Amino acid sequence: MENGVAKPVIVAIDGPSGTGKSSTSKAVAAQLGLSYLDTGAQYRAITWWMVTNGIDTADASAIAAAVAKPDILSGTEPTAPTITVDGVDVSGPIREQDVTSKVSAVSAVPEVRARITDLQRAIAASAVTGIVVEGRDIGTTVLPDADLKIFLTASPEARAARRSGELKGADLHTTREALIKRDAADSSRKTSPLAKADDAVEVDTTDLTLQQVIECVVTLVEEKRAGK
């Protein structure tokens, strides 16, 4: 703390889908007065642009050639995060199945990761009070010098149950299989795979309520701020 003002703290929260990353990150940021960045939404946004503009998402070279074209802007207010592409609000469309099924393939293209990583680092560097950044490679690749790194985990069953609850009417078994497939794709890609940083604190959320996870992370951030 300098001159009575808490110094900016950069918090990286990584982990696979369905571990409570987004809900936890938003709540922690709001509670502690930090900015918030959903990096997955940025990869979804660039995927949405590729799909909308007829780029073959199975063709890495076509994706690489177009990667600089879309203008992606992320709002970092935790209670109402926004994302626009070329001035269009895409917060709804990027969650649709057409984008979800293609985002791993697009995210695996090195040129896409380089572009989005630069964007994420710029946003984190400009966060005056600090920021909670959630994703899959934040602690390992995007912000390796983050003040605090947290890796959320949960059993595939717990994650599928949560995801099915979000995706109304989704079949639990199908959701579980889709999550495992996504994990495999994200963990095995050559560029910035989903991985736990060596110095990350692992939090298993399987048997915790969302509120318990939030409290746990808030405590970790406050301890870091206090220099413990």
XYZ file of C-alpha atoms in Angstrom:
228
model
C 0.000 0.000 0.000
C 1.468 3.326 -1.063
C 0.287 6.629 0.469
C -2.772 4.837 1.801
C -3.750 3.617 -1.663
C -3.741 -0.117 -2.421
C -1.320 -0.782 -5.258
C -2.797 -2.318 -8.419
C -2.984 -6.090 -8.205
C -3.087 -8.357 -11.248
C -4.912 -11.628 -10.617
C -4.802 -14.477 -13.143
C -7.552 -17.086 -12.856
C -7.194 -20.110 -15.116
C -8.957 -23.424 -15.475
C -11.182 -25.451 -17.766
C -14.857 -24.753 -18.553
C -17.412 -25.271 -15.811
C -15.129 -24.620 -12.842
C -16.861 -21.342 -12.000
C -14.149 -19.096 -13.489
C -16.391 -16.386 -14.905
C -18.801 -16.116 -11.969
C -15.934 -16.142 -9.480
C -13.773 -13.668 -11.399
C -16.595 -11.162 -11.885
C -17.690 -11.343 -8.252
C -14.145 -11.018 -6.885
C -13.392 -8.054 -9.157
C -16.637 -6.305 -8.188
C -16.078 -6.921 -4.468
C -12.494 -5.633 -4.521
C -12.977 -2.737 -6.949
C -10.878 -4.291 -9.716
C -11.365 -4.391 -13.486
C -12.324 -7.726 -15.071
C -11.399 -9.386 -18.341
C -12.946 -12.515 -19.833
C -10.272 -13.637 -22.289
C -12.426 -16.502 -23.554
C -14.939 -13.945 -24.832
C -12.183 -12.398 -26.952
C -11.403 -15.741 -28.583
C -15.120 -16.279 -29.089
C -15.381 -12.799 -30.621
C -12.654 -13.425 -33.179
C -14.225 -16.824 -33.939
C -17.625 -15.168 -34.420
C -16.020 -12.679 -36.848
C -14.410 -15.512 -38.839
C -17.704 -17.424 -39.057
C -19.698 -14.289 -39.942
C -17.243 -13.328 -42.668
C -17.134 -16.755 -44.270
C -13.574 -17.651 -43.234
C -13.032 -21.432 -43.174
C -12.325 -22.117 -39.489
C -10.625 -25.388 -40.431
C -8.071 -23.490 -42.521
C -5.361 -22.103 -40.227
C -3.707 -20.080 -42.982
C -7.000 -18.388 -43.912
C -7.564 -17.523 -40.245
C -4.008 -16.199 -39.888
C -4.427 -14.019 -42.978
C -7.566 -12.386 -41.545
C -6.551 -12.127 -37.896
C -5.728 -8.407 -37.927
C -9.014 -7.325 -39.525
C -11.603 -7.359 -36.704
C -11.546 -4.542 -34.140
C -12.220 -6.206 -30.780
C -13.042 -4.028 -27.786
C -13.547 -5.440 -24.274
C -15.302 -3.486 -21.523
C -13.781 -4.322 -18.118
C -16.581 -3.334 -15.726
C -17.146 -6.574 -13.728
C -20.877 -6.052 -13.149
C -21.530 -5.405 -16.849
C -18.639 -6.583 -19.041
C -19.098 -5.806 -22.725
C -17.523 -7.032 -25.934
C -17.861 -5.524 -29.367
C -16.443 -6.428 -32.770
C -16.210 -3.574 -35.272
C -18.615 -1.644 -33.053
C -21.211 -4.437 -32.906
C -22.259 -5.865 -29.512
C -21.543 -9.596 -29.804
C -22.026 -10.642 -26.171
C -25.022 -12.807 -27.157
C -23.923 -14.296 -30.507
C -20.495 -15.414 -29.233
C -22.177 -17.841 -26.814
C -24.114 -19.657 -29.528
C -23.275 -23.247 -30.457
C -21.896 -22.337 -33.879
C -19.137 -20.309 -32.226
C -18.655 -22.675 -29.268
C -17.987 -25.619 -31.594
C -15.293 -23.726 -33.512
C -13.532 -21.644 -30.861
C -10.915 -24.274 -29.930
C -9.795 -24.620 -33.564
C -9.556 -20.859 -34.079
C -7.847 -20.348 -30.697
C -5.166 -22.884 -31.606
C -3.886 -20.767 -34.511
C -0.635 -19.102 -33.305
C -1.383 -15.790 -35.059
C -4.747 -15.605 -33.264
C -3.111 -16.214 -29.889
C -0.422 -13.617 -30.590
C -2.995 -10.970 -31.529
C -5.310 -11.647 -28.586
C -2.446 -12.000 -26.109
C -1.135 -8.546 -27.071
C -4.639 -7.174 -26.570
C -4.949 -8.814 -23.144
C -1.570 -7.537 -21.957
C -2.437 -3.989 -23.011
C -5.742 -4.126 -21.112
C -4.065 -5.514 -17.974
C -1.298 -2.897 -18.120
C -3.829 -0.056 -18.302
C -5.983 -1.234 -15.363
C -5.496 1.557 -12.829
C -6.718 -0.268 -9.718
C -5.750 -3.745 -10.894
C -7.600 -6.471 -12.753
C -8.876 -10.032 -12.558
C -8.104 -11.793 -15.838
C -9.678 -15.184 -16.448
C -8.834 -17.718 -19.095
C -6.785 -20.809 -19.817
C -3.226 -19.542 -20.289
C -3.127 -16.328 -18.275
C -0.722 -17.396 -15.540
C 1.516 -19.359 -17.903
C 1.634 -17.197 -21.044
C -0.344 -13.963 -21.035
C 0.617 -12.574 -17.613
C 3.412 -14.779 -16.239
C 4.324 -11.996 -13.779
C 0.792 -11.694 -12.361
C 0.745 -10.882 -8.638
C -1.503 -13.848 -7.895
C -2.253 -16.922 -10.001
C -5.182 -19.197 -9.257
C -6.086 -22.423 -11.057
C -9.669 -23.587 -10.580
C -10.472 -27.265 -11.032
C -13.519 -29.497 -10.566
C -14.527 -33.020 -11.493
C -15.897 -33.507 -15.032
C -19.243 -34.498 -13.466
C -19.528 -31.312 -11.415
C -18.504 -29.184 -14.357
C -21.002 -30.862 -16.677
C -23.794 -30.366 -14.141
C -23.000 -26.655 -13.916
C -22.734 -26.253 -17.664
C -26.016 -28.115 -18.218
C -27.643 -25.736 -15.770
C -26.363 -22.805 -17.843
C -27.344 -24.399 -21.142
C -31.017 -24.958 -20.451
C -32.173 -28.410 -21.499
C -28.662 -29.638 -22.272
C -28.055 -33.357 -21.872
C -25.648 -34.044 -18.973
C -23.762 -36.875 -20.686
C -23.382 -34.914 -23.933
C -22.220 -31.848 -22.006
C -19.645 -33.913 -20.083
C -18.286 -35.438 -23.286
C -18.082 -31.998 -24.922
C -16.181 -30.598 -21.935
C -13.674 -33.464 -21.955
C -13.164 -33.015 -25.703
C -12.631 -29.260 -25.255
C -10.156 -29.889 -22.419
C -8.176 -32.264 -24.614
C -8.085 -29.758 -27.487
C -7.091 -26.853 -25.225
C -4.497 -28.835 -23.244
C -2.782 -30.377 -26.265
C -2.505 -27.367 -28.572
C 1.082 -26.343 -29.304
C 0.601 -22.631 -28.621
C -0.248 -21.601 -25.049
C -2.073 -24.751 -23.917
C -4.444 -24.864 -20.956
C -2.027 -25.496 -18.078
C -1.520 -24.733 -14.405
C 1.365 -22.355 -13.723
C 3.985 -23.732 -11.324
C 3.335 -20.917 -8.856
C -0.473 -20.992 -9.092
C -2.726 -21.769 -6.136
C -5.026 -24.644 -7.079
C -8.624 -24.460 -5.837
C -10.810 -27.537 -6.331
C -14.383 -26.243 -6.627
C -16.089 -29.657 -6.934
C -17.652 -29.601 -3.463
C -17.734 -25.843 -2.929
C -20.611 -23.460 -3.474
C -19.938 -20.473 -5.709
C -19.975 -18.218 -2.646
C -17.317 -20.362 -0.950
C -15.095 -20.180 -4.033
C -15.509 -16.391 -4.184
C -14.644 -16.037 -0.480
C -11.572 -18.227 -0.926
C -10.274 -16.164 -3.867
C -11.057 -12.821 -2.174
C -9.015 -13.970 0.849
C -6.090 -14.940 -1.395
C -6.176 -11.545 -3.142
C -6.408 -9.620 0.143
C -3.457 -11.572 1.563
C -1.447 -10.763 -1.563
C -2.378 -7.080 -1.320
C -1.301 -7.064 2.334
C 2.056 -8.504 1.301
C 1.651 -11.821 3.107
